[in-house]
Short mmCIF file of C-alpha atoms in Angstrom, two decimals:
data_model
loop_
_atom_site.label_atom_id
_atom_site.label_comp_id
_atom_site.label_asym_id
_atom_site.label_seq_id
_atom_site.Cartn_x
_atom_site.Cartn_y
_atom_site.Cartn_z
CA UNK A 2 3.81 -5.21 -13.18
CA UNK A 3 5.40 -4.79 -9.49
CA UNK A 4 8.78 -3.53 -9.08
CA UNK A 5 10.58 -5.42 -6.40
CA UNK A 6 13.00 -2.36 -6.50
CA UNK A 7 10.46 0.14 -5.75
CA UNK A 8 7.88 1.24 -2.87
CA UNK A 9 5.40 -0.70 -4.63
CA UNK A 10 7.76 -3.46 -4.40
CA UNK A 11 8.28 -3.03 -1.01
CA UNK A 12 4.57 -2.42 -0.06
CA UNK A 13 3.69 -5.70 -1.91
CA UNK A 14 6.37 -7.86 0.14
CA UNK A 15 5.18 -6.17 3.23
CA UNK A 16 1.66 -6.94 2.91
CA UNK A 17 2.95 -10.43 1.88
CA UNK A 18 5.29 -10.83 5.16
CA UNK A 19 2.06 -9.16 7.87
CA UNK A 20 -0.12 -11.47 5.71
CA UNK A 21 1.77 -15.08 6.07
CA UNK A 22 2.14 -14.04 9.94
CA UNK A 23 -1.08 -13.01 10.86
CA UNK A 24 -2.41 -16.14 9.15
CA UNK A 25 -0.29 -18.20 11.31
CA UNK A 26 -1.38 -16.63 14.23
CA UNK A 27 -5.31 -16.77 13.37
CA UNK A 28 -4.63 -20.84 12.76
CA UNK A 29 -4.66 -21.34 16.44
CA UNK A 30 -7.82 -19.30 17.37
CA UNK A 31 -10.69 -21.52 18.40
CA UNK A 32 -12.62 -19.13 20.37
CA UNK A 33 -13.19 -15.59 19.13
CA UNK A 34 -12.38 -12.87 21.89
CA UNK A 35 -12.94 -9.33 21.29
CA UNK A 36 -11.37 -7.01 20.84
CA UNK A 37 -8.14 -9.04 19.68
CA UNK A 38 -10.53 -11.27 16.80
CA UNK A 39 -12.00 -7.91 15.56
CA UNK A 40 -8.57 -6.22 14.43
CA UNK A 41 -7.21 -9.52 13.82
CA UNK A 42 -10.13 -9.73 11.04
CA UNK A 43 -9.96 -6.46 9.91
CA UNK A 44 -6.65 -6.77 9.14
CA UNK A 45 -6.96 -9.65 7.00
CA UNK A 46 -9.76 -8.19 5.31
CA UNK A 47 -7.49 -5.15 4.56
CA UNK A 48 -4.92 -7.37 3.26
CA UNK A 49 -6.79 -9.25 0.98
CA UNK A 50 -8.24 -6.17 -0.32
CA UNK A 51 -4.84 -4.98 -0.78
CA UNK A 52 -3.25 -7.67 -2.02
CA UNK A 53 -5.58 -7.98 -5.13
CA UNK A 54 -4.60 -4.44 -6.48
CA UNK A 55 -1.36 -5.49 -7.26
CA UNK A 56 -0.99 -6.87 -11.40
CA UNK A 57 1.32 -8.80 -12.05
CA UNK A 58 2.28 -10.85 -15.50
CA UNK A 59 5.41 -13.56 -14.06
CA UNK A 60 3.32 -17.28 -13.34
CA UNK A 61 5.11 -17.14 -10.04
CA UNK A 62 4.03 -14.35 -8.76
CA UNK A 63 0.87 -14.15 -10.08
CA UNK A 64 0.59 -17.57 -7.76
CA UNK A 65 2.09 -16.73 -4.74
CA UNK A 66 -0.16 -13.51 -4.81
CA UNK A 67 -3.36 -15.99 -5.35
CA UNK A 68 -2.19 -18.35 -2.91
CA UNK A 69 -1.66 -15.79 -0.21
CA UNK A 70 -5.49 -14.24 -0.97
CA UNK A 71 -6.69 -18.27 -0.90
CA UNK A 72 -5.22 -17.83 3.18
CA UNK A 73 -6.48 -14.52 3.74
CA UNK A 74 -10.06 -15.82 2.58
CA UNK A 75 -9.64 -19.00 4.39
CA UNK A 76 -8.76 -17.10 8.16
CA UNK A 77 -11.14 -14.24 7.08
CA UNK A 78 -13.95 -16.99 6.90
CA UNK A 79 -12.65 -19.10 9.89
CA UNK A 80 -12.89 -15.72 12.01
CA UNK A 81 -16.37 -15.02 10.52
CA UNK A 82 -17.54 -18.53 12.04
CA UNK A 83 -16.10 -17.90 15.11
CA UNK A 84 -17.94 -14.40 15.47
CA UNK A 85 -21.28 -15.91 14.13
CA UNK A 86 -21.04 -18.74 17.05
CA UNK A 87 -19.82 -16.92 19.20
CA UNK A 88 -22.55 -14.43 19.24
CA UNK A 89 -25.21 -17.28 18.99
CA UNK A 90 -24.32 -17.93 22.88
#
């Protein structure tokens, strides 16, 4: 279980915060353009990653972690499109 008072606490809210912005800032993208898509994609790939190493046993938090990796997946495959079309061109 997570800690809200410790560095796993912290790292968990952090990855939760970069997560929730970056995710906003991938909803606008409609045309991929390297290099800024690539790390934009990596990074979501490294926070879903992260994101699912947490446990946690409260209903809440267990959802708000799930619904955060449902986003991640969601940009993670919008970017993937983008790159696939984009190299079809």
């Amino acid at each position: 279980m997570v800690n809200y008072a410790t560095s796993e606490g912290f790292t968990f809210n952090m990855i939760m915060l970069k997560s929730f912005s970056l995710c906003a800032e991938c909803i606008n993208i409609e045309v991929w353009e390297d290099p800024s898509c690539s790390e934009k994609l990596k990074c979501l790939i490294d926070y879903k990653k992260n994101l699912t190493k947490f446990k946690f046993i409260d209903e809440y938090e267990i959802k708000q972690q799930q619904s955060m990796i449902n986003d991640l997946s969601a940009m993670i495959s919008k970017l993937e499109n983008l790159k696939k079309n984009f190299k079809t061109y």
